[in-house]
PDB file of C-alpha atoms in Angstrom:
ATOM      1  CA  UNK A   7      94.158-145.098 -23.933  1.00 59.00           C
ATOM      2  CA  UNK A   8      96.340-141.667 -24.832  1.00 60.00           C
ATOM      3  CA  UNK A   9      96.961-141.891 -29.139  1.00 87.00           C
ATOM      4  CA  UNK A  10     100.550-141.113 -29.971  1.00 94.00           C
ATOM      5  CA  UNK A  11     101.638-139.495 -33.276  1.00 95.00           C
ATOM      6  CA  UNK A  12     105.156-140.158 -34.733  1.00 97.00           C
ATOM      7  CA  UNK A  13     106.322-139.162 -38.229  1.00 97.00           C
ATOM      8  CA  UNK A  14     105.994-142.186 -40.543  1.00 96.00           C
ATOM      9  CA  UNK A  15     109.731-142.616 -41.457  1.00 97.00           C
ATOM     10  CA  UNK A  16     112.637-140.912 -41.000  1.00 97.00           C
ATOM     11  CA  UNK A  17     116.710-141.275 -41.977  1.00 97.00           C
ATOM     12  CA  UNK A  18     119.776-141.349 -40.006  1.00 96.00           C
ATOM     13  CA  UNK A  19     123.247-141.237 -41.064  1.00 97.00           C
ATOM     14  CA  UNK A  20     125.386-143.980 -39.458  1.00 97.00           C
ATOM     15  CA  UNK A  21     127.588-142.623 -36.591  1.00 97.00           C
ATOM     16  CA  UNK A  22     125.224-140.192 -35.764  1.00 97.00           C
ATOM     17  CA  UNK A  23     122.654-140.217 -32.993  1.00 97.00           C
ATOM     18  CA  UNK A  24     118.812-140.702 -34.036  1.00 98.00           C
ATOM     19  CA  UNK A  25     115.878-138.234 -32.649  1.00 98.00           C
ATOM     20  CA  UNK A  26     112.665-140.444 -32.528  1.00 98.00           C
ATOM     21  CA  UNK A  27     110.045-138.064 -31.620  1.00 98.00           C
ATOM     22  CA  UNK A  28     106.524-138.932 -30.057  1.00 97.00           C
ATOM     23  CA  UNK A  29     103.333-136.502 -29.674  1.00 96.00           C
ATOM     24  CA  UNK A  30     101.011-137.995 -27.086  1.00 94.00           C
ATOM     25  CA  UNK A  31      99.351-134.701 -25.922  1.00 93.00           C
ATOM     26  CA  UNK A  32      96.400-136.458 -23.940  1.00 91.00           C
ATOM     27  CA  UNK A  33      98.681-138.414 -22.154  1.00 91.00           C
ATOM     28  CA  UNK A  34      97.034-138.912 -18.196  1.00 86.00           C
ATOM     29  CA  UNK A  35      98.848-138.700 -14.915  1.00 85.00           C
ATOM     30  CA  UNK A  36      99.343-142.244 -14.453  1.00 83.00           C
ATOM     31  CA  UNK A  37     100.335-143.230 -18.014  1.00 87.00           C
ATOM     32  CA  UNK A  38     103.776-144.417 -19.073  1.00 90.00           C
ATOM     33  CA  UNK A  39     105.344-143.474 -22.101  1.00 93.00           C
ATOM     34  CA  UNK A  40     106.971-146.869 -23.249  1.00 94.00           C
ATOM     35  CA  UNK A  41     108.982-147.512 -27.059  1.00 97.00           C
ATOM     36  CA  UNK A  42     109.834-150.645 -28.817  1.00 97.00           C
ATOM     37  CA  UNK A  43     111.685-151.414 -31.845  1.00 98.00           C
ATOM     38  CA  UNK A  44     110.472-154.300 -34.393  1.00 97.00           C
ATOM     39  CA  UNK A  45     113.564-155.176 -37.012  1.00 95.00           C
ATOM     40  CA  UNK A  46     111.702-156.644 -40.415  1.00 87.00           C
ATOM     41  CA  UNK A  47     109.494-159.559 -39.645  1.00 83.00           C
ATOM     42  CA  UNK A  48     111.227-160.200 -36.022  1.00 93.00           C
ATOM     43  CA  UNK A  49     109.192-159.507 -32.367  1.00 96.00           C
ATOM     44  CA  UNK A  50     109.298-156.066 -31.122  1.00 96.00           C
ATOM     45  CA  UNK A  51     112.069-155.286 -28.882  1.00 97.00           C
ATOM     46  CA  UNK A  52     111.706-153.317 -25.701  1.00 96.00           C
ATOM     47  CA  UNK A  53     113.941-150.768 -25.494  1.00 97.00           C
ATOM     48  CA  UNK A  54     112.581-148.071 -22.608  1.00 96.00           C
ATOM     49  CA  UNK A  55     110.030-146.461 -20.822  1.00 93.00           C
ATOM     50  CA  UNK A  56     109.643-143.590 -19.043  1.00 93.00           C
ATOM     51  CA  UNK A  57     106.778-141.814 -16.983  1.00 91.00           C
ATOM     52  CA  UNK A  58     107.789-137.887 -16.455  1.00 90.00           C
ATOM     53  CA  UNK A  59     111.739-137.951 -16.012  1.00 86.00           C
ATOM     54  CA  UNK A  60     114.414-138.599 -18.679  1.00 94.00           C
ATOM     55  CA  UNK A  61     115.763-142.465 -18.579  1.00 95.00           C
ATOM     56  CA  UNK A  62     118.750-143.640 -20.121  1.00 97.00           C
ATOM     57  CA  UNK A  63     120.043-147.169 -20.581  1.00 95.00           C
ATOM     58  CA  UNK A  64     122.467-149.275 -22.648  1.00 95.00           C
ATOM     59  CA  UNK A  65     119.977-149.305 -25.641  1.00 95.00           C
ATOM     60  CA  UNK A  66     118.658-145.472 -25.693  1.00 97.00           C
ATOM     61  CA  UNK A  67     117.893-142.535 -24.017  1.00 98.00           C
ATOM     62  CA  UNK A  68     114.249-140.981 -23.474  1.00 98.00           C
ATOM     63  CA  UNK A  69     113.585-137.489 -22.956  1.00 98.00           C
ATOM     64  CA  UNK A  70     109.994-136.751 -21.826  1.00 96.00           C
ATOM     65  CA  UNK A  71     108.166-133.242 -21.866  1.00 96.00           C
ATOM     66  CA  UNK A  72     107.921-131.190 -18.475  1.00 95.00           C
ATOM     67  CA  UNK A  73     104.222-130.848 -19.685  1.00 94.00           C
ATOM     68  CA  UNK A  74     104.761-135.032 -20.731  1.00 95.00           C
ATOM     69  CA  UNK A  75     102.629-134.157 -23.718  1.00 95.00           C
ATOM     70  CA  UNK A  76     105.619-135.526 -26.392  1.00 96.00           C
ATOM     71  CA  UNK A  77     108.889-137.250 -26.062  1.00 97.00           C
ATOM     72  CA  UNK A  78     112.113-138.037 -28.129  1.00 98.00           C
ATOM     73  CA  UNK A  79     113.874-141.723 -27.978  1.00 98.00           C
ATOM     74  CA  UNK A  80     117.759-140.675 -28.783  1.00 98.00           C
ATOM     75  CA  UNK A  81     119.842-143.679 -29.710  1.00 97.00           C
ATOM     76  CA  UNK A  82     123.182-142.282 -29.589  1.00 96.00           C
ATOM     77  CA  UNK A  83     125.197-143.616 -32.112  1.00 95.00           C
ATOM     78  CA  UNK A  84     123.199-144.874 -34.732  1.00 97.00           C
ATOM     79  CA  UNK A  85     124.272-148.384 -36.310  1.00 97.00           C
ATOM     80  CA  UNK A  86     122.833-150.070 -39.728  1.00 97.00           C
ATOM     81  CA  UNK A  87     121.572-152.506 -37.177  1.00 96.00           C
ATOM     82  CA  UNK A  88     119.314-149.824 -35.308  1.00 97.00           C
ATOM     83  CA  UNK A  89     117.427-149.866 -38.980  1.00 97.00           C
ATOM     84  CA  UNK A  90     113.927-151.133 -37.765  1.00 98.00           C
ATOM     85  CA  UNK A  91     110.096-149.499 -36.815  1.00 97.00           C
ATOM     86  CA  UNK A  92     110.045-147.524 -33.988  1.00 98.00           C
ATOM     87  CA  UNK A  93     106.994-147.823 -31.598  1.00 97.00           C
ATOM     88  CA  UNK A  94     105.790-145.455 -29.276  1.00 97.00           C
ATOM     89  CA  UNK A  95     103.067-146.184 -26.931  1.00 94.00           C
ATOM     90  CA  UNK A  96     101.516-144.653 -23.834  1.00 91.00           C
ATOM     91  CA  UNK A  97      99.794-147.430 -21.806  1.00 85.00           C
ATOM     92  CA  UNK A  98      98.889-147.402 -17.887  1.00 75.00           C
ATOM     93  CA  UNK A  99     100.531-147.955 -15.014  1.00 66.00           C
ATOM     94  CA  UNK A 100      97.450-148.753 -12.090  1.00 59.00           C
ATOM     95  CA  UNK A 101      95.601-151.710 -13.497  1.00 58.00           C
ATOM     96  CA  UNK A 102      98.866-153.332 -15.201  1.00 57.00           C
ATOM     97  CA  UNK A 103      96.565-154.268 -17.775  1.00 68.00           C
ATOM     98  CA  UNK A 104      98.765-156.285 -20.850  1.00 70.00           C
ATOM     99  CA  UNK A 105      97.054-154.398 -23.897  1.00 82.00           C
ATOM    100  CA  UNK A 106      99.424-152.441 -25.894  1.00 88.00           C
ATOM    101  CA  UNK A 107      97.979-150.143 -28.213  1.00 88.00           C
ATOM    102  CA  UNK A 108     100.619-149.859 -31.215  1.00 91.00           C
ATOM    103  CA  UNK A 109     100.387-146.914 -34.119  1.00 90.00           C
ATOM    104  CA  UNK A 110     102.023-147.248 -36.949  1.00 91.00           C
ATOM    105  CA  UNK A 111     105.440-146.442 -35.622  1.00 95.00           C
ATOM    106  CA  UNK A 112     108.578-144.613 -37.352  1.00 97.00           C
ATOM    107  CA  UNK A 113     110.534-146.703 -39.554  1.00 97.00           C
ATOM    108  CA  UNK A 114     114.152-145.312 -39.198  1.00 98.00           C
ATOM    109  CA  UNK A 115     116.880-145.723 -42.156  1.00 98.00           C
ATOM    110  CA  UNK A 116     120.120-145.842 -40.751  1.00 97.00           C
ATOM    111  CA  UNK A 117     122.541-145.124 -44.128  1.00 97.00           C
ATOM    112  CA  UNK A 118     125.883-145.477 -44.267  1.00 95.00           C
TER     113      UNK A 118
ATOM    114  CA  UNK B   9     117.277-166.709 -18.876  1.00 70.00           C
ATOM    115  CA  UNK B  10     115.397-167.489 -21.849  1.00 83.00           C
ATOM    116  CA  UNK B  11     112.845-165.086 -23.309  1.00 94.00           C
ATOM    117  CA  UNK B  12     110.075-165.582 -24.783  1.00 97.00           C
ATOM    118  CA  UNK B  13     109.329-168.946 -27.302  1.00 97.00           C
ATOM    119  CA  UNK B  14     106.711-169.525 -29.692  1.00 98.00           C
ATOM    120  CA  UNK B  15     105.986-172.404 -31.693  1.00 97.00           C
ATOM    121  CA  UNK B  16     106.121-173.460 -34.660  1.00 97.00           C
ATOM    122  CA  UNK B  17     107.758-170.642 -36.206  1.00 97.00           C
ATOM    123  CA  UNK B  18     106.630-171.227 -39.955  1.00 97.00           C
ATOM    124  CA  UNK B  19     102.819-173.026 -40.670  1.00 97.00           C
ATOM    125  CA  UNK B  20     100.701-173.222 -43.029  1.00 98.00           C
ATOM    126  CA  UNK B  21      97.413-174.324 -43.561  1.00 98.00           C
ATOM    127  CA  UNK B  22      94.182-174.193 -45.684  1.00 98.00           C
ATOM    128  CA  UNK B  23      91.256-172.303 -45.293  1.00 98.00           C
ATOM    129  CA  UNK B  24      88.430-173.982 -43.058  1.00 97.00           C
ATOM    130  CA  UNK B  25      91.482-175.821 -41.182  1.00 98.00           C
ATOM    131  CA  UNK B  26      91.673-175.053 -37.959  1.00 98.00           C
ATOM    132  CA  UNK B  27      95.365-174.045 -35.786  1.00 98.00           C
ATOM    133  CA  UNK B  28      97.073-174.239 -32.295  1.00 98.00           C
ATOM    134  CA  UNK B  29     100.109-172.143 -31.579  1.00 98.00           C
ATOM    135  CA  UNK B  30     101.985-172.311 -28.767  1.00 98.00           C
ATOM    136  CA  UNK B  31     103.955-169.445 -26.193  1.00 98.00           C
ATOM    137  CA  UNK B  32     106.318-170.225 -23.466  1.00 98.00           C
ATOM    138  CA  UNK B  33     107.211-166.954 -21.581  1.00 97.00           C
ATOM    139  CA  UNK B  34     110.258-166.230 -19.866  1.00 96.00           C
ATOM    140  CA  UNK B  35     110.877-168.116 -16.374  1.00 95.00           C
ATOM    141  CA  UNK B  36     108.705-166.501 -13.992  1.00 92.00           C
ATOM    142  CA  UNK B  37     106.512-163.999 -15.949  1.00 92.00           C
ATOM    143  CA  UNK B  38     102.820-164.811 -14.952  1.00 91.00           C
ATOM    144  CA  UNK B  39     101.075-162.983 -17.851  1.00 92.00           C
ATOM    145  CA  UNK B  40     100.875-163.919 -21.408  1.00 95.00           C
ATOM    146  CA  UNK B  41      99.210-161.453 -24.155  1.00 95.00           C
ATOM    147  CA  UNK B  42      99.086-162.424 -27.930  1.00 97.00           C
ATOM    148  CA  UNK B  43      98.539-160.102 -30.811  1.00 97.00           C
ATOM    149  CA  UNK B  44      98.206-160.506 -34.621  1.00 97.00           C
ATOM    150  CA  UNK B  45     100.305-158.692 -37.178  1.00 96.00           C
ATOM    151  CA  UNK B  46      99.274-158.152 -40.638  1.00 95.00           C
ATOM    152  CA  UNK B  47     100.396-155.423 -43.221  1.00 91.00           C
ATOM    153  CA  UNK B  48      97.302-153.468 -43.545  1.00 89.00           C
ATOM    154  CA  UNK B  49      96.246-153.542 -40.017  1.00 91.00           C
ATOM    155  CA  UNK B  50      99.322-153.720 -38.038  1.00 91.00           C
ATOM    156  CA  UNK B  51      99.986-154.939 -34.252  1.00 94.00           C
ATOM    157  CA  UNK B  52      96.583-155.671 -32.849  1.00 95.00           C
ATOM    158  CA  UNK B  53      96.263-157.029 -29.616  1.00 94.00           C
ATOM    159  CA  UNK B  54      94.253-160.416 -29.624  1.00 96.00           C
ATOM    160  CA  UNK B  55      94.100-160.987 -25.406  1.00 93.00           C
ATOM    161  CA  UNK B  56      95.871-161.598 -22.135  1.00 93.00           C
ATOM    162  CA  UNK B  57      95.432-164.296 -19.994  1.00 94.00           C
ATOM    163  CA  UNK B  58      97.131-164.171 -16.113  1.00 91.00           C
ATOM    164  CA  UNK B  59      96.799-167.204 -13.970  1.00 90.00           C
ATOM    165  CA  UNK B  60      94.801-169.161 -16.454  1.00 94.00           C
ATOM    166  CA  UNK B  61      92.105-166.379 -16.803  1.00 93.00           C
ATOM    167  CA  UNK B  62      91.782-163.962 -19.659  1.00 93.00           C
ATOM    168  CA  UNK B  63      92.107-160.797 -18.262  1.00 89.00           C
ATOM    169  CA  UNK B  64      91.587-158.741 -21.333  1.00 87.00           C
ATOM    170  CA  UNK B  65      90.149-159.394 -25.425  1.00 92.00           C
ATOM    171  CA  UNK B  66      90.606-157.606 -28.148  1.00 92.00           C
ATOM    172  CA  UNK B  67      88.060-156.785 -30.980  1.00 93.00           C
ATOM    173  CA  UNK B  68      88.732-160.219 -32.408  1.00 96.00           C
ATOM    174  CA  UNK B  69      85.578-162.802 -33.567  1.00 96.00           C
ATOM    175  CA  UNK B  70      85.306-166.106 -31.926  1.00 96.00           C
ATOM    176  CA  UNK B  71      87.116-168.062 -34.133  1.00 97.00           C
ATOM    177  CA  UNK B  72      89.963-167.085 -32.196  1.00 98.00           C
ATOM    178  CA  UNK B  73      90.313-168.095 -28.665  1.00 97.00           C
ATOM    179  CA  UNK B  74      93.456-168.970 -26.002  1.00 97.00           C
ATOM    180  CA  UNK B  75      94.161-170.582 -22.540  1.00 97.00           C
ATOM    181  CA  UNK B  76      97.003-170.334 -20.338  1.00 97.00           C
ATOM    182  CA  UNK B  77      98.140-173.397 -18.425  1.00 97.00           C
ATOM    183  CA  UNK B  78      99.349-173.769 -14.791  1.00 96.00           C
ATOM    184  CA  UNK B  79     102.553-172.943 -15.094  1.00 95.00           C
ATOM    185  CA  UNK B  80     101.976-169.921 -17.378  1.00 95.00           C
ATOM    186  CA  UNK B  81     102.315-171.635 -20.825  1.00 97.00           C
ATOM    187  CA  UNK B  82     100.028-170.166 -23.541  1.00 98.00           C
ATOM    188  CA  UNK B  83      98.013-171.654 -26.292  1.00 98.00           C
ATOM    189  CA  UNK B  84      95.787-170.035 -29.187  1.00 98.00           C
ATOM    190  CA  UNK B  85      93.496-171.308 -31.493  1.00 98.00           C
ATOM    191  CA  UNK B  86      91.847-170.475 -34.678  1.00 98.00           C
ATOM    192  CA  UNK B  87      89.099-172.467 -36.170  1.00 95.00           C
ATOM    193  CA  UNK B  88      88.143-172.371 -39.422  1.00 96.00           C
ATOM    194  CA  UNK B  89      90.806-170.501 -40.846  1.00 98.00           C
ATOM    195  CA  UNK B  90      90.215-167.507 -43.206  1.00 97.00           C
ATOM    196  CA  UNK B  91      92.575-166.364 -45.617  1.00 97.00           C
ATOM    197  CA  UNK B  92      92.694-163.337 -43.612  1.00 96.00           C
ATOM    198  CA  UNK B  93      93.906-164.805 -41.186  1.00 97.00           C
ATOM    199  CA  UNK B  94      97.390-165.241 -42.532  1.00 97.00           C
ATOM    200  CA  UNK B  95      99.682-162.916 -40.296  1.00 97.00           C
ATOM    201  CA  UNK B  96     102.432-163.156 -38.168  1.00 98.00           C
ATOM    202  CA  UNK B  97     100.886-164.102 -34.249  1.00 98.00           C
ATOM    203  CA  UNK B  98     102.968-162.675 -31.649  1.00 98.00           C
ATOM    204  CA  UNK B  99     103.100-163.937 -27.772  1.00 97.00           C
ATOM    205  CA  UNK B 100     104.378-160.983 -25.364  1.00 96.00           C
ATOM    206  CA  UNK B 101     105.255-162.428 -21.507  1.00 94.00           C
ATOM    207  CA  UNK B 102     105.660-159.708 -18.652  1.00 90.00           C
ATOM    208  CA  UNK B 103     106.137-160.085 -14.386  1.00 86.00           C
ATOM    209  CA  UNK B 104     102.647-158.721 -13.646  1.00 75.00           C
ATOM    210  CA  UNK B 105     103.963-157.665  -9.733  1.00 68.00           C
ATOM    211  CA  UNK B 106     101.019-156.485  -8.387  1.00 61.00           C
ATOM    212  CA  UNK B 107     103.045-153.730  -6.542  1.00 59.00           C
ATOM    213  CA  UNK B 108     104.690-152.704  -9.632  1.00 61.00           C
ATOM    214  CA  UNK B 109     103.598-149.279 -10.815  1.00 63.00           C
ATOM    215  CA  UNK B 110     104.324-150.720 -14.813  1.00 69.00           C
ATOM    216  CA  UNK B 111     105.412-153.894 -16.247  1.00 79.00           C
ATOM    217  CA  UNK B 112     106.972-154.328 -19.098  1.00 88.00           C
ATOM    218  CA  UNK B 113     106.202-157.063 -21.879  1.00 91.00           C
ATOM    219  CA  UNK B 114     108.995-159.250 -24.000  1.00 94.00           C
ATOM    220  CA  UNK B 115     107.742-160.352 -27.117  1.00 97.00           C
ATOM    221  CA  UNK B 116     108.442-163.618 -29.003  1.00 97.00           C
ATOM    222  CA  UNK B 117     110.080-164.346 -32.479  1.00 97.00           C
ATOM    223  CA  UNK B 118     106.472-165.044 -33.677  1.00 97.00           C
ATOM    224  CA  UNK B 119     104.573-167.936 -35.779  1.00 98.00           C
ATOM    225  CA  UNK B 120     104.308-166.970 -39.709  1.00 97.00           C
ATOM    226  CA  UNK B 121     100.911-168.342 -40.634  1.00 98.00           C
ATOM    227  CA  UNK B 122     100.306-168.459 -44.048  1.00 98.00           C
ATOM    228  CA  UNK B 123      96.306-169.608 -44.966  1.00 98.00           C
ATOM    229  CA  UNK B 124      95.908-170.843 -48.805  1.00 97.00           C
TER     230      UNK B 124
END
């Protein structure tokens, strides 16, 4: 399974939209870029996933690579409530196996 | 529709005691995986289990094992509890279409287990 790198933590100012960015330069052809959220002791949260084009829904937007070797989650508007640890993880698509590999993710600081 | 329930929510126990928590995925997914959160190793995924088989295990010891029932439900055990063990056990549910190029996973709330 591909290893992604993200940048421990990062801050936001409320109002403003959030870059999340994700290296996962060994990514394979037939790997899927997906990112969840986990908000302090809760279950993660999907929020999208993407496999070489950009995807947008009413949670984020994801913006993948032409090369698909990194990506950026964009939440547009960042909220106090979009405070939380950002996963991103690059799992398979053939074999639809349910083992998700999780890193140690970005915890994002929305402020006020 | 519902997503995905775990219970209990809150449980503790002593060590050598042994534990069942239970999953109940949303209406309709077929495949239940469960993974163990603790701070100083993070999400690790325990295993999978799709129409009553485990499909998949993690690099877990045999203390800990799981079933899935006919109609998807998910159980796990731990025996003889550790203090290590105390975490927070999470139950993910996806689709599994066989067609489907990717399928996503909804995770639970999660059980708080707390070994003394």
């Amino acid at each position: 399974d591909a290893k992604t790198t993200q940048p421990p933590s990062m801050d936001c100012a409320e109002g403003r939209a959030a870059n999340l960015p994700c290296n996962h330069s060994t990514i394979s052809g037939n790997e899927y870029v997906y990112w969840y959220r986990q908000i302090h002791s809760q279950g993660p949260q999907y929020i999208i996933h993407g496999l070489k084009n950009n995807e947008t829904n009413e949670m984020a937007s994801l913006i993948i690579t032409e090369d698909r070797k990194s990506s950026t989650l964009i939440l547009p508007h960042a909220t106090l409530r979009d405070t939380a640890v950002y996963y991103c993880i690059v799992r398979p698509g053939s074999g639809n196996t349910g083992k998700l590999i999780f890193g140690q993710g970005t915890t994002l600081q929305v402020k006020p | 529709k519902a997503g995905v329930t775990q219970t209990p929510r809150y449980l503790i126990k002593t060590r050598g005691q042994q534990v069942t928590l239970s999953c109940s995925p949303i209406s309709g997914h077929r495949s239940v995986s469960w993974y163990q959160q603790t701070p100083g190793q993070g999400l690790q995924f325990l295993f999978e289990y799709f129409s009553e088989t485990q499909r998949n295990k993690g690099n877990f010891p045999g203390r800990f094992s799981g079933r899935q029932f006919s109609n998807s439900r998910s159980e796990m055990n731990v025996s003889t509890l550790e203090l290590g063990d105390s975490a927070l056990y999470l139950c993910a549910s996806s689709l599994y279409e066989t067609r489907a190029f990717t399928d996503t996973q909804y995770f639970g709330p999660g059980t708080r287990l707390t070994v003394l």
